[in-house]
Amino acid sequence: MDAAGGCQICGHPKTGTHHSVKLICRGCAAFYKRSILLKLNYACRRGLKTCVILRAETANICRLCRFTLCERAGMRLKNKSEPKKSRANREKRDDSPSSSSSSQPLDVTSSLQQLDVSSSSQLDIFSSSELDISNSSLLDISGPTQLDVPGSSLIHATSSSLIHVSNSAQLDVSGTTKSETSSSPKISTLMFRDPEEIKYDVSELATQIKNILNFGDRVYPRSINNIEGTILERTKQLIDNYYEDWNIKPRSEITVGLAIIHGDYMKFREKGLVLFAKLLMGLGEFRLLNYSEKMYLYRRSWQNFGVLGQCLLSFYYFGRKKEEVLYIVDDNSFFSFQSLINDPTSLFINVPDDIIKLLKPIMEKLIFDIMEPLLRLHLDSYEVGFILLQMVFSQKKEGELLMGTKKTMESILYKASIQLAYYYQSKQIEESGFRVCEMTKMISTITEYNENLQEKFSIANFFGMFDCTLYDSEIGALY
């Protein structure tokens, strides 16, 4: 952007000096700081990495290009230095044996291995109602000393080593003795969970997905078959098989409104990831790709199709009337869609208000921008197959795929479009153009929903609210 016209990044007229750079607006400064502190990874919305950043187009702004411009402008986060002290206090501190460790400035971009906290200060990573340590001069998770936490244990923060779960429900703290600290910290209930409930190891799932993509029908010969027909007809058949493979229990055996258990939810997600890998391997065009390309396309599409599939799975098993549909969360948790329309947060049973406040906008978007439009569209398996092909084979980042693979992907989408048009014509569906536009818009909405969800999870993970290991793993979603 032209610096004379306002902010160097987005052109906003109100600017100042932020992160040692002049002519930067507060919005871009806050965006850069949040990206660094939460270690967020972005992808270019258009794949060009030359997007124009305009504050007037906030809804479509490219985060990668905005972050790149921030770095090019010279923005850097500075470490906060210690408050000034008298000469006598500095000399006294220099003589103390712990001065070498406590005099180091706090690096806000580090993995929070050590935090310097003076006797009169508070730990500002959390609010004072969550954690208040007044007697400790050093907090370090590597030490052997332990602090008793009655009744439960802290959630494992996967991206930060500040807090960790132990089977004995104790918090490791070094630099202080147990007697000194056992009564001083005040830890809010937001951070408590059953340690056995929150444990999650993604390694077995990752191995299973890699085996499916690597060996295909040699690993799962019964589920992967060579289906005859056009690309759209074959995808339609795979979609039908996908619905049936879930084996959701009938309504008569369901208790609506049961609280969500983390272990059951993660098993349900694992099942979805495995079934999606099998679905893709049922397509000969996908199966013939090399392993790295298959894994790349899988990671680019599994989360988007997961949202779409979970909504359509609810319609497939429980009908399409609002008052009858049950939204499937996992094999044991089902919620009335009508009740979710009335209150999108009604599925958060026994969940702290902090987490509800964080996830409420996400749930509202899922209910009103995704599920309700899908319910009105009443998509059949041909149309769902067309959406799936768009999610998997649409143009991705430059350099990630071979040129021959990109041409194959373009050919697949071209053929699928022609076949869908012929299908509409044979069914005498007059509003075909409208339906294609709505399906395209739905893909964009689901992508935006998942990007927002992943950002919320990064925040929650940073503060140790719940485990997000799956999203940071080798099979984690890409955008």
CSV table of C-alpha atoms in Angstrom, one decimal:
chain,number,residue,atom,x,y,z
A,1,MET,CA,0.0,0.0,0.0
A,2,ASP,CA,1.0,3.6,-0.5
A,3,ALA,CA,2.3,4.9,2.8
A,4,ALA,CA,1.1,8.4,2.1
A,5,GLY,CA,-2.5,7.1,1.9
A,6,GLY,CA,-2.5,5.6,5.4
A,7,CYS,CA,-1.4,2.3,6.8
A,8,GLN,CA,1.4,0.7,5.0
A,9,ILE,CA,-0.4,-2.7,5.1
A,10,CYS,CA,-4.1,-2.0,4.5
A,11,GLY,CA,-4.4,1.7,3.7
A,12,HIS,CA,-6.5,2.6,6.9
A,13,PRO,CA,-6.3,6.4,7.4
A,14,LYS,CA,-5.7,6.2,11.2
A,15,THR,CA,-2.1,5.2,11.8
A,16,GLY,CA,0.7,5.3,14.4
A,17,THR,CA,3.9,3.7,15.3
A,18,HIS,CA,3.5,0.0,16.3
A,19,HIS,CA,6.2,-2.7,16.7
A,20,SER,CA,8.9,-0.1,15.8
A,21,VAL,CA,7.3,0.7,12.4
A,22,LYS,CA,5.6,4.0,11.5
A,23,LEU,CA,2.3,4.4,9.6
A,24,ILE,CA,0.8,1.2,10.8
A,25,CYS,CA,-2.9,1.0,12.0
A,26,ARG,CA,-3.9,-0.7,15.2
A,27,GLY,CA,-5.8,-3.5,13.4
A,28,CYS,CA,-2.7,-4.7,11.5
A,29,ALA,CA,-0.5,-4.4,14.6
A,30,ALA,CA,-2.9,-6.5,16.6
A,31,PHE,CA,-3.2,-9.0,13.7
A,32,TYR,CA,0.6,-9.4,13.5
A,33,LYS,CA,1.0,-9.7,17.3
A,34,ARG,CA,-1.8,-12.4,17.5
A,35,SER,CA,-0.3,-14.3,14.6
A,36,ILE,CA,3.2,-14.4,16.3
A,37,LEU,CA,1.9,-15.2,19.8
A,38,LEU,CA,-0.4,-18.0,18.7
A,39,LYS,CA,2.0,-19.3,16.0
A,40,LEU,CA,-0.7,-19.2,13.4
A,41,ASN,CA,-0.1,-20.6,9.9
A,42,TYR,CA,-1.9,-19.1,7.0
A,43,ALA,CA,-2.4,-20.0,3.3
A,44,CYS,CA,-3.0,-17.5,0.5
A,45,ARG,CA,-6.7,-17.4,-0.4
A,46,ARG,CA,-5.9,-17.1,-4.1
A,47,GLY,CA,-2.7,-19.1,-4.2
A,48,LEU,CA,-0.8,-16.1,-5.8
A,49,LYS,CA,0.8,-14.6,-2.7
A,50,THR,CA,0.4,-11.2,-4.3
A,51,CYS,CA,-3.0,-10.2,-2.9
A,52,VAL,CA,-3.9,-6.6,-2.4
A,53,ILE,CA,-4.8,-5.9,1.2
A,54,LEU,CA,-7.6,-3.4,1.7
A,55,ARG,CA,-9.4,-2.8,5.0
A,56,ALA,CA,-12.6,-2.1,3.1
A,57,GLU,CA,-12.6,-5.8,2.1
A,58,THR,CA,-12.1,-7.3,5.5
A,59,ALA,CA,-14.3,-10.3,4.8
A,60,ASN,CA,-12.1,-11.4,1.9
A,61,ILE,CA,-8.7,-10.3,3.2
A,62,CYS,CA,-5.8,-12.7,2.6
A,63,ARG,CA,-4.2,-13.4,6.0
A,64,LEU,CA,-0.9,-14.8,4.5
A,65,CYS,CA,-0.3,-11.8,2.3
A,66,ARG,CA,-1.2,-9.4,5.2
A,67,PHE,CA,1.2,-11.1,7.5
A,68,THR,CA,3.9,-11.1,4.8
A,69,LEU,CA,3.5,-7.3,4.3
A,70,CYS,CA,3.7,-6.9,8.1
A,71,GLU,CA,7.1,-8.6,8.1
A,72,ARG,CA,8.4,-6.8,5.0
A,73,ALA,CA,7.5,-3.5,6.7
A,74,GLY,CA,9.9,-4.4,9.5
A,75,MET,CA,7.4,-5.2,12.3
A,76,ARG,CA,8.9,-7.2,15.1
A,77,LEU,CA,7.7,-8.0,18.6
A,78,LYS,CA,9.9,-6.7,21.4
A,79,ASN,CA,10.6,-8.5,24.6
A,80,LYS,CA,9.3,-6.6,27.6
A,81,SER,CA,12.1,-5.5,29.8
A,82,GLU,CA,12.0,-5.5,33.6
A,83,PRO,CA,10.9,-2.4,35.6
A,84,LYS,CA,13.6,-0.1,36.6
A,85,LYS,CA,15.0,-0.6,40.1
A,86,SER,CA,17.2,1.3,42.4
A,87,ARG,CA,21.0,0.8,42.3
A,88,ALA,CA,21.0,-0.8,45.7
A,89,ASN,CA,18.3,-3.3,44.7
A,90,ARG,CA,20.2,-4.1,41.5
A,91,GLU,CA,23.5,-4.7,43.3
A,92,LYS,CA,21.7,-6.9,45.9
A,93,ARG,CA,20.1,-8.9,43.1
A,94,ASP,CA,23.4,-9.3,41.3
A,95,ASP,CA,24.8,-10.8,44.4
A,96,SER,CA,22.0,-13.4,44.8
A,97,PRO,CA,22.6,-16.9,43.5
A,98,SER,CA,19.5,-16.9,41.3
A,99,SER,CA,20.3,-13.7,39.5
A,100,SER,CA,21.6,-15.4,36.4
A,101,SER,CA,18.2,-17.1,35.8
A,102,SER,CA,15.8,-14.4,37.0
A,103,SER,CA,17.4,-11.5,35.2
A,104,GLN,CA,16.7,-12.9,31.7
A,105,PRO,CA,13.9,-11.0,29.9
A,106,LEU,CA,10.7,-13.0,29.0
A,107,ASP,CA,10.6,-14.1,25.4
A,108,VAL,CA,6.9,-14.0,24.4
A,109,THR,CA,7.5,-16.1,21.4
A,110,SER,CA,9.2,-19.0,23.2
A,111,SER,CA,7.6,-22.2,24.3
A,112,LEU,CA,7.1,-20.7,27.8
A,113,GLN,CA,9.8,-22.8,29.4
A,114,GLN,CA,10.5,-20.2,32.1
A,115,LEU,CA,8.5,-17.2,33.4
A,116,ASP,CA,10.1,-14.5,35.6
A,117,VAL,CA,7.6,-13.4,38.3
A,118,SER,CA,8.6,-10.9,41.0
A,119,SER,CA,7.2,-11.1,44.5
A,120,SER,CA,4.8,-8.2,43.8
A,121,SER,CA,3.7,-9.2,40.3
A,122,GLN,CA,1.2,-11.6,38.8
A,123,LEU,CA,1.5,-14.1,36.0
A,124,ASP,CA,-0.1,-12.2,33.1
A,125,ILE,CA,-0.4,-15.2,30.7
A,126,PHE,CA,-3.8,-15.8,32.4
A,127,SER,CA,-6.1,-13.4,34.2
A,128,SER,CA,-5.7,-13.0,37.9
A,129,SER,CA,-8.8,-15.1,38.5
A,130,GLU,CA,-7.1,-18.1,36.8
A,131,LEU,CA,-3.6,-18.2,38.1
A,132,ASP,CA,-2.0,-16.0,40.8
A,133,ILE,CA,1.5,-16.9,42.1
A,134,SER,CA,2.8,-14.4,44.5
A,135,ASN,CA,5.6,-16.2,46.4
A,136,SER,CA,7.4,-17.8,43.5
A,137,SER,CA,10.3,-16.1,41.6
A,138,LEU,CA,10.5,-18.8,38.9
A,139,LEU,CA,8.0,-21.1,37.3
A,140,ASP,CA,9.6,-24.0,35.4
A,141,ILE,CA,7.9,-27.3,34.5
A,142,SER,CA,11.1,-29.3,34.4
A,143,GLY,CA,11.6,-29.4,38.1
A,144,PRO,CA,10.7,-32.3,40.5
A,145,THR,CA,8.7,-30.3,43.0
A,146,GLN,CA,5.0,-30.8,42.8
A,147,LEU,CA,1.9,-28.8,43.8
A,148,ASP,CA,-1.2,-30.7,44.9
A,149,VAL,CA,-4.4,-29.9,42.9
A,150,PRO,CA,-7.4,-31.5,44.7
A,151,GLY,CA,-10.0,-33.5,42.9
A,152,SER,CA,-8.9,-33.2,39.3
A,153,SER,CA,-6.1,-32.3,36.9
A,154,LEU,CA,-5.2,-29.6,34.4
A,155,ILE,CA,-5.8,-30.1,30.8
A,156,HIS,CA,-2.8,-30.8,28.6
A,157,ALA,CA,-1.7,-27.8,26.6
A,158,THR,CA,-0.2,-29.3,23.5
A,159,SER,CA,1.4,-26.2,22.1
A,160,SER,CA,2.8,-24.9,25.4
A,161,SER,CA,4.9,-26.7,27.9
A,162,LEU,CA,3.7,-24.4,30.8
A,163,ILE,CA,1.1,-26.9,32.0
A,164,HIS,CA,0.9,-30.7,31.7
A,165,VAL,CA,-1.3,-33.6,32.9
A,166,SER,CA,0.0,-36.1,35.4
A,167,ASN,CA,-1.8,-39.3,36.5
A,168,SER,CA,-1.5,-38.2,40.1
A,169,ALA,CA,-3.3,-34.9,39.3
A,170,GLN,CA,-0.4,-32.7,40.3
A,171,LEU,CA,1.2,-29.7,38.7
A,172,ASP,CA,5.0,-29.6,38.5
A,173,VAL,CA,6.6,-26.4,39.7
A,174,SER,CA,10.3,-25.8,40.1
A,175,GLY,CA,12.1,-23.0,41.9
A,176,THR,CA,9.9,-23.2,45.0
A,177,THR,CA,9.2,-25.7,47.6
A,178,LYS,CA,5.8,-27.6,48.0
A,179,SER,CA,5.2,-25.9,51.4
A,180,GLU,CA,5.7,-22.5,50.0
A,181,THR,CA,3.3,-22.8,47.0
A,182,SER,CA,0.6,-25.3,48.0
A,183,SER,CA,-1.7,-22.5,49.3
A,184,SER,CA,-0.8,-19.5,47.1
A,185,PRO,CA,-2.0,-20.4,43.5
A,186,LYS,CA,-5.6,-19.8,42.7
A,187,ILE,CA,-6.6,-21.9,39.6
A,188,SER,CA,-10.0,-21.4,38.0
A,189,THR,CA,-12.3,-24.3,37.2
A,190,LEU,CA,-11.9,-23.4,33.5
A,191,MET,CA,-8.6,-25.3,33.5
A,192,PHE,CA,-9.9,-28.6,35.2
A,193,ARG,CA,-10.7,-31.8,33.4
A,194,ASP,CA,-10.5,-35.6,34.1
A,195,PRO,CA,-6.9,-36.5,33.0
A,196,GLU,CA,-8.0,-39.8,31.6
A,197,GLU,CA,-10.7,-38.1,29.5
A,198,ILE,CA,-8.4,-35.6,27.8
A,199,LYS,CA,-5.6,-38.0,26.8
A,200,TYR,CA,-5.4,-38.4,23.1
A,201,ASP,CA,-2.6,-39.9,20.9
A,202,VAL,CA,-2.9,-39.3,17.2
A,203,SER,CA,0.0,-41.6,16.2
A,204,GLU,CA,-2.1,-44.7,15.7
A,205,LEU,CA,-4.7,-42.9,13.6
A,206,ALA,CA,-1.9,-41.2,11.5
A,207,THR,CA,-0.4,-44.7,10.8
A,208,GLN,CA,-3.7,-46.1,9.8
A,209,ILE,CA,-4.4,-43.2,7.4
A,210,LYS,CA,-1.0,-43.5,5.9
A,211,ASN,CA,-1.4,-47.2,5.3
A,212,ILE,CA,-4.8,-46.7,3.6
A,213,LEU,CA,-3.3,-44.0,1.3
A,214,ASN,CA,-0.1,-46.1,0.7
A,215,PHE,CA,-1.5,-49.5,0.1
A,216,GLY,CA,-5.2,-49.0,-0.6
A,217,ASP,CA,-7.0,-52.2,-1.5
A,218,ARG,CA,-4.2,-54.4,-0.1
A,219,VAL,CA,-5.1,-53.1,3.3
A,220,TYR,CA,-8.9,-52.8,2.9
A,221,PRO,CA,-9.9,-55.0,0.0
A,222,ARG,CA,-13.6,-55.2,0.9
A,223,SER,CA,-14.2,-51.5,1.2
A,224,ILE,CA,-12.3,-50.3,-2.0
A,225,ASN,CA,-13.8,-51.6,-5.2
A,226,ASN,CA,-13.5,-50.6,-8.9
A,227,ILE,CA,-16.9,-49.1,-9.6
A,228,GLU,CA,-17.9,-48.7,-13.2
A,229,GLY,CA,-19.4,-45.5,-14.7
A,230,THR,CA,-18.5,-41.8,-15.0
A,231,ILE,CA,-16.5,-40.0,-12.4
A,232,LEU,CA,-19.7,-38.4,-11.0
A,233,GLU,CA,-21.6,-41.8,-10.9
A,234,ARG,CA,-18.7,-43.5,-9.2
A,235,THR,CA,-18.5,-40.7,-6.6
A,236,LYS,CA,-22.2,-40.9,-6.0
A,237,GLN,CA,-21.9,-44.6,-5.2
A,238,LEU,CA,-19.0,-44.0,-2.9
A,239,ILE,CA,-21.1,-41.3,-1.1
A,240,ASP,CA,-23.9,-43.8,-0.6
A,241,ASN,CA,-21.5,-46.4,0.8
A,242,TYR,CA,-20.0,-43.7,3.1
A,243,TYR,CA,-23.4,-43.0,4.7
A,244,GLU,CA,-24.1,-46.7,5.3
A,245,ASP,CA,-20.6,-47.5,6.7
A,246,TRP,CA,-21.3,-45.2,9.7
A,247,ASN,CA,-24.0,-47.6,11.1
A,248,ILE,CA,-25.6,-45.0,13.2
A,249,LYS,CA,-28.0,-46.6,15.7
A,250,PRO,CA,-31.7,-46.2,15.2
A,251,ARG,CA,-33.7,-43.4,16.9
A,252,SER,CA,-35.4,-45.9,19.2
A,253,GLU,CA,-32.0,-46.6,20.9
A,254,ILE,CA,-31.0,-42.9,21.2
A,255,THR,CA,-31.1,-40.7,24.3
A,256,VAL,CA,-31.2,-37.1,23.1
A,257,GLY,CA,-29.1,-34.5,24.9
A,258,LEU,CA,-26.4,-36.6,26.6
A,259,ALA,CA,-23.3,-34.7,27.6
A,260,ILE,CA,-20.4,-35.0,25.1
A,261,ILE,CA,-17.5,-37.2,26.3
A,262,HIS,CA,-14.1,-36.3,24.9
A,263,GLY,CA,-13.0,-39.9,24.3
A,264,ASP,CA,-16.3,-40.8,22.4
A,265,TYR,CA,-16.0,-37.7,20.3
A,266,MET,CA,-12.4,-38.4,19.3
A,267,LYS,CA,-13.3,-42.0,18.4
A,268,PHE,CA,-16.1,-40.7,16.2
A,269,ARG,CA,-13.7,-38.2,14.5
A,270,GLU,CA,-11.2,-41.0,13.9
A,271,LYS,CA,-13.9,-43.1,12.3
A,272,GLY,CA,-14.8,-40.2,10.0
A,273,LEU,CA,-11.1,-39.7,9.0
A,274,VAL,CA,-10.7,-43.4,8.2
A,275,LEU,CA,-13.9,-43.6,6.2
A,276,PHE,CA,-13.0,-40.5,4.2
A,277,ALA,CA,-9.6,-42.0,3.3
A,278,LYS,CA,-11.3,-45.2,2.1
A,279,LEU,CA,-13.8,-43.1,0.1
A,280,LEU,CA,-11.0,-41.3,-1.7
A,281,MET,CA,-9.1,-44.5,-2.4
A,282,GLY,CA,-12.3,-45.8,-4.1
A,283,LEU,CA,-11.7,-43.3,-6.9
A,284,GLY,CA,-9.2,-44.6,-9.5
A,285,GLU,CA,-8.2,-41.1,-10.4
A,286,PHE,CA,-7.1,-40.4,-6.8
A,287,ARG,CA,-5.6,-43.9,-6.2
A,288,LEU,CA,-3.2,-43.5,-9.1
A,289,LEU,CA,-1.5,-40.4,-7.6
A,290,ASN,CA,1.8,-40.8,-5.8
A,291,TYR,CA,1.6,-41.0,-2.0
A,292,SER,CA,2.7,-37.4,-1.2
A,293,GLU,CA,0.1,-36.0,-3.5
A,294,LYS,CA,-2.6,-38.2,-2.0
A,295,MET,CA,-1.7,-37.2,1.5
A,296,TYR,CA,-1.6,-33.5,0.5
A,297,LEU,CA,-5.1,-33.6,-1.1
A,298,TYR,CA,-6.4,-35.6,1.8
A,299,ARG,CA,-5.2,-33.0,4.3
A,300,ARG,CA,-6.6,-30.2,2.2
A,301,SER,CA,-10.1,-31.7,2.1
A,302,TRP,CA,-10.8,-33.9,5.1
A,303,GLN,CA,-11.9,-31.2,7.5
A,304,ASN,CA,-14.2,-29.5,4.9
A,305,PHE,CA,-15.9,-32.7,4.0
A,306,GLY,CA,-16.0,-33.7,7.7
A,307,VAL,CA,-18.3,-30.7,8.4
A,308,LEU,CA,-20.4,-31.4,5.3
A,309,GLY,CA,-20.6,-35.1,5.9
A,310,GLN,CA,-21.6,-34.8,9.5
A,311,CYS,CA,-24.5,-32.5,8.6
A,312,LEU,CA,-25.7,-34.7,5.7
A,313,LEU,CA,-25.2,-37.8,7.9
A,314,SER,CA,-27.7,-36.3,10.3
A,315,PHE,CA,-30.2,-35.7,7.5
A,316,TYR,CA,-29.6,-39.2,6.0
A,317,TYR,CA,-30.4,-41.1,9.2
A,318,PHE,CA,-33.0,-38.7,10.8
A,319,GLY,CA,-34.9,-37.1,7.9
A,320,ARG,CA,-35.1,-33.5,6.7
A,321,LYS,CA,-37.8,-31.9,8.9
A,322,LYS,CA,-36.4,-29.4,11.4
A,323,GLU,CA,-38.4,-30.8,14.2
A,324,GLU,CA,-37.2,-34.4,13.6
A,325,VAL,CA,-33.6,-34.0,12.7
A,326,LEU,CA,-31.0,-35.0,15.3
A,327,TYR,CA,-27.6,-33.5,14.9
A,328,ILE,CA,-25.0,-36.3,15.4
A,329,VAL,CA,-22.0,-35.3,17.5
A,330,ASP,CA,-20.7,-38.8,18.1
A,331,ASP,CA,-22.1,-42.4,18.5
A,332,ASN,CA,-23.7,-41.5,21.9
A,333,SER,CA,-24.4,-37.8,21.7
A,334,PHE,CA,-27.4,-36.5,19.6
A,335,PHE,CA,-29.1,-33.1,19.8
A,336,SER,CA,-32.4,-31.9,18.5
A,337,PHE,CA,-31.7,-29.6,15.5
A,338,GLN,CA,-34.7,-27.5,16.5
A,339,SER,CA,-33.3,-26.9,20.0
A,340,LEU,CA,-30.0,-25.9,18.4
A,341,ILE,CA,-31.8,-23.3,16.3
A,342,ASN,CA,-33.4,-21.9,19.4
A,343,ASP,CA,-30.0,-22.0,21.3
A,344,PRO,CA,-26.9,-23.0,19.4
A,345,THR,CA,-25.0,-23.4,22.7
A,346,SER,CA,-27.4,-26.0,24.1
A,347,LEU,CA,-25.1,-28.9,23.2
A,348,PHE,CA,-22.5,-27.5,25.7
A,349,ILE,CA,-23.5,-29.4,28.8
A,350,ASN,CA,-21.4,-28.8,31.9
A,351,VAL,CA,-19.0,-26.6,30.0
A,352,PRO,CA,-17.4,-23.5,31.5
A,353,ASP,CA,-18.8,-20.1,30.4
A,354,ASP,CA,-15.4,-19.1,29.0
A,355,ILE,CA,-15.4,-22.0,26.5
A,356,ILE,CA,-19.1,-21.4,25.6
A,357,LYS,CA,-18.3,-17.7,24.9
A,358,LEU,CA,-15.3,-18.7,22.7
A,359,LEU,CA,-17.3,-21.3,20.7
A,360,LYS,CA,-20.7,-19.6,20.5
A,361,PRO,CA,-20.1,-17.7,17.2
A,362,ILE,CA,-18.7,-20.9,15.6
A,363,MET,CA,-21.8,-22.9,16.6
A,364,GLU,CA,-24.1,-20.1,15.3
A,365,LYS,CA,-22.3,-20.2,11.9
A,366,LEU,CA,-22.6,-24.0,11.7
A,367,ILE,CA,-26.4,-23.9,12.5
A,368,PHE,CA,-27.5,-20.9,10.5
A,369,ASP,CA,-25.0,-20.6,7.7
A,370,ILE,CA,-24.4,-24.3,7.0
A,371,MET,CA,-27.0,-26.7,8.3
A,372,GLU,CA,-30.1,-24.6,7.6
A,373,PRO,CA,-29.1,-23.9,3.9
A,374,LEU,CA,-28.2,-27.6,3.4
A,375,LEU,CA,-31.6,-28.6,4.8
A,376,ARG,CA,-33.3,-26.2,2.3
A,377,LEU,CA,-31.2,-27.4,-0.6
A,378,HIS,CA,-32.0,-31.1,0.0
A,379,LEU,CA,-28.9,-32.3,-1.9
A,380,ASP,CA,-28.9,-35.8,-3.4
A,381,SER,CA,-25.8,-38.0,-3.6
A,382,TYR,CA,-24.9,-36.8,-7.1
A,383,GLU,CA,-24.7,-33.2,-5.9
A,384,VAL,CA,-22.8,-34.2,-2.8
A,385,GLY,CA,-20.4,-36.1,-5.0
A,386,PHE,CA,-19.9,-33.0,-7.1
A,387,ILE,CA,-19.1,-30.9,-4.0
A,388,LEU,CA,-16.7,-33.6,-2.8
A,389,LEU,CA,-14.8,-33.5,-6.2
A,390,GLN,CA,-14.6,-29.7,-5.9
A,391,MET,CA,-13.2,-29.9,-2.4
A,392,VAL,CA,-10.6,-32.5,-3.3
A,393,PHE,CA,-9.5,-31.6,-6.8
A,394,SER,CA,-9.9,-27.8,-7.0
A,395,GLN,CA,-6.7,-25.8,-7.6
A,396,LYS,CA,-4.3,-25.9,-4.7
A,397,LYS,CA,-1.1,-24.1,-3.8
A,398,GLU,CA,1.6,-23.7,-6.5
A,399,GLY,CA,4.4,-26.2,-6.3
A,400,GLU,CA,2.6,-28.7,-4.1
A,401,LEU,CA,1.5,-30.9,-7.1
A,402,LEU,CA,3.0,-32.1,-10.3
A,403,MET,CA,1.9,-30.3,-13.5
A,404,GLY,CA,0.5,-33.5,-14.9
A,405,THR,CA,-1.6,-34.0,-11.7
A,406,LYS,CA,-3.0,-30.5,-12.0
A,407,LYS,CA,-4.1,-31.1,-15.5
A,408,THR,CA,-5.8,-34.4,-14.4
A,409,MET,CA,-7.6,-32.5,-11.6
A,410,GLU,CA,-8.8,-29.9,-14.1
A,411,SER,CA,-10.1,-32.6,-16.4
A,412,ILE,CA,-11.9,-34.3,-13.5
A,413,LEU,CA,-13.7,-31.1,-12.6
A,414,TYR,CA,-14.6,-30.3,-16.2
A,415,LYS,CA,-16.1,-33.8,-16.7
A,416,ALA,CA,-17.9,-33.7,-13.4
A,417,SER,CA,-19.5,-30.3,-14.4
A,418,ILE,CA,-20.6,-31.6,-17.8
A,419,GLN,CA,-22.1,-34.8,-16.1
A,420,LEU,CA,-23.9,-32.7,-13.5
A,421,ALA,CA,-25.4,-30.5,-16.2
A,422,TYR,CA,-26.6,-33.6,-18.0
A,423,TYR,CA,-28.0,-35.0,-14.8
A,424,TYR,CA,-30.0,-31.9,-14.2
A,425,GLN,CA,-31.3,-31.9,-17.7
A,426,SER,CA,-32.4,-35.6,-17.5
A,427,LYS,CA,-34.2,-34.8,-14.2
A,428,GLN,CA,-35.7,-31.7,-15.7
A,429,ILE,CA,-34.5,-29.5,-12.8
A,430,GLU,CA,-35.0,-25.9,-13.8
A,431,GLU,CA,-33.2,-24.2,-11.0
A,432,SER,CA,-29.9,-26.0,-11.8
A,433,GLY,CA,-27.9,-22.7,-12.1
A,434,PHE,CA,-29.1,-21.6,-8.7
A,435,ARG,CA,-28.2,-25.0,-7.1
A,436,VAL,CA,-24.7,-24.9,-8.5
A,437,CYS,CA,-24.2,-21.4,-7.1
A,438,GLU,CA,-25.5,-22.4,-3.7
A,439,MET,CA,-23.2,-25.5,-3.7
A,440,THR,CA,-20.2,-23.3,-4.6
A,441,LYS,CA,-21.1,-20.8,-1.9
A,442,MET,CA,-21.5,-23.6,0.6
A,443,ILE,CA,-17.9,-24.8,0.0
A,444,SER,CA,-16.6,-21.3,0.6
A,445,THR,CA,-18.7,-21.0,3.8
A,446,ILE,CA,-17.5,-24.3,5.2
A,447,THR,CA,-13.9,-23.3,4.4
A,448,GLU,CA,-14.3,-20.0,6.3
A,449,TYR,CA,-16.0,-21.9,9.2
A,450,ASN,CA,-13.1,-24.3,9.5
A,451,GLU,CA,-10.5,-21.5,9.4
A,452,ASN,CA,-12.3,-19.7,12.2
A,453,LEU,CA,-12.7,-23.0,14.1
A,454,GLN,CA,-9.0,-23.7,13.8
A,455,GLU,CA,-8.1,-20.2,15.0
A,456,LYS,CA,-10.4,-20.6,18.1
A,457,PHE,CA,-8.8,-24.0,18.8
A,458,SER,CA,-5.4,-22.4,18.6
A,459,ILE,CA,-6.4,-19.9,21.2
A,460,ALA,CA,-8.0,-22.5,23.4
A,461,ASN,CA,-5.0,-24.8,23.0
A,462,PHE,CA,-2.6,-21.9,23.9
A,463,PHE,CA,-4.5,-21.4,27.2
A,464,GLY,CA,-4.8,-25.1,27.9
A,465,MET,CA,-8.6,-25.3,27.6
A,466,PHE,CA,-8.5,-28.6,25.6
A,467,ASP,CA,-6.3,-30.8,23.5
A,468,CYS,CA,-5.9,-29.9,19.8
A,469,THR,CA,-3.2,-32.5,19.0
A,470,LEU,CA,-5.0,-33.7,15.8
A,471,TYR,CA,-4.8,-30.3,14.1
A,472,ASP,CA,-1.1,-30.0,14.7
A,473,SER,CA,-0.2,-33.6,13.6
A,474,GLU,CA,1.2,-35.0,10.3
A,475,ILE,CA,-2.4,-35.5,9.1
A,476,GLY,CA,-3.7,-32.2,10.3
A,477,ALA,CA,-5.9,-30.1,8.0
A,478,LEU,CA,-4.2,-27.7,5.6
A,479,TYR,CA,-5.7,-24.5,4.1
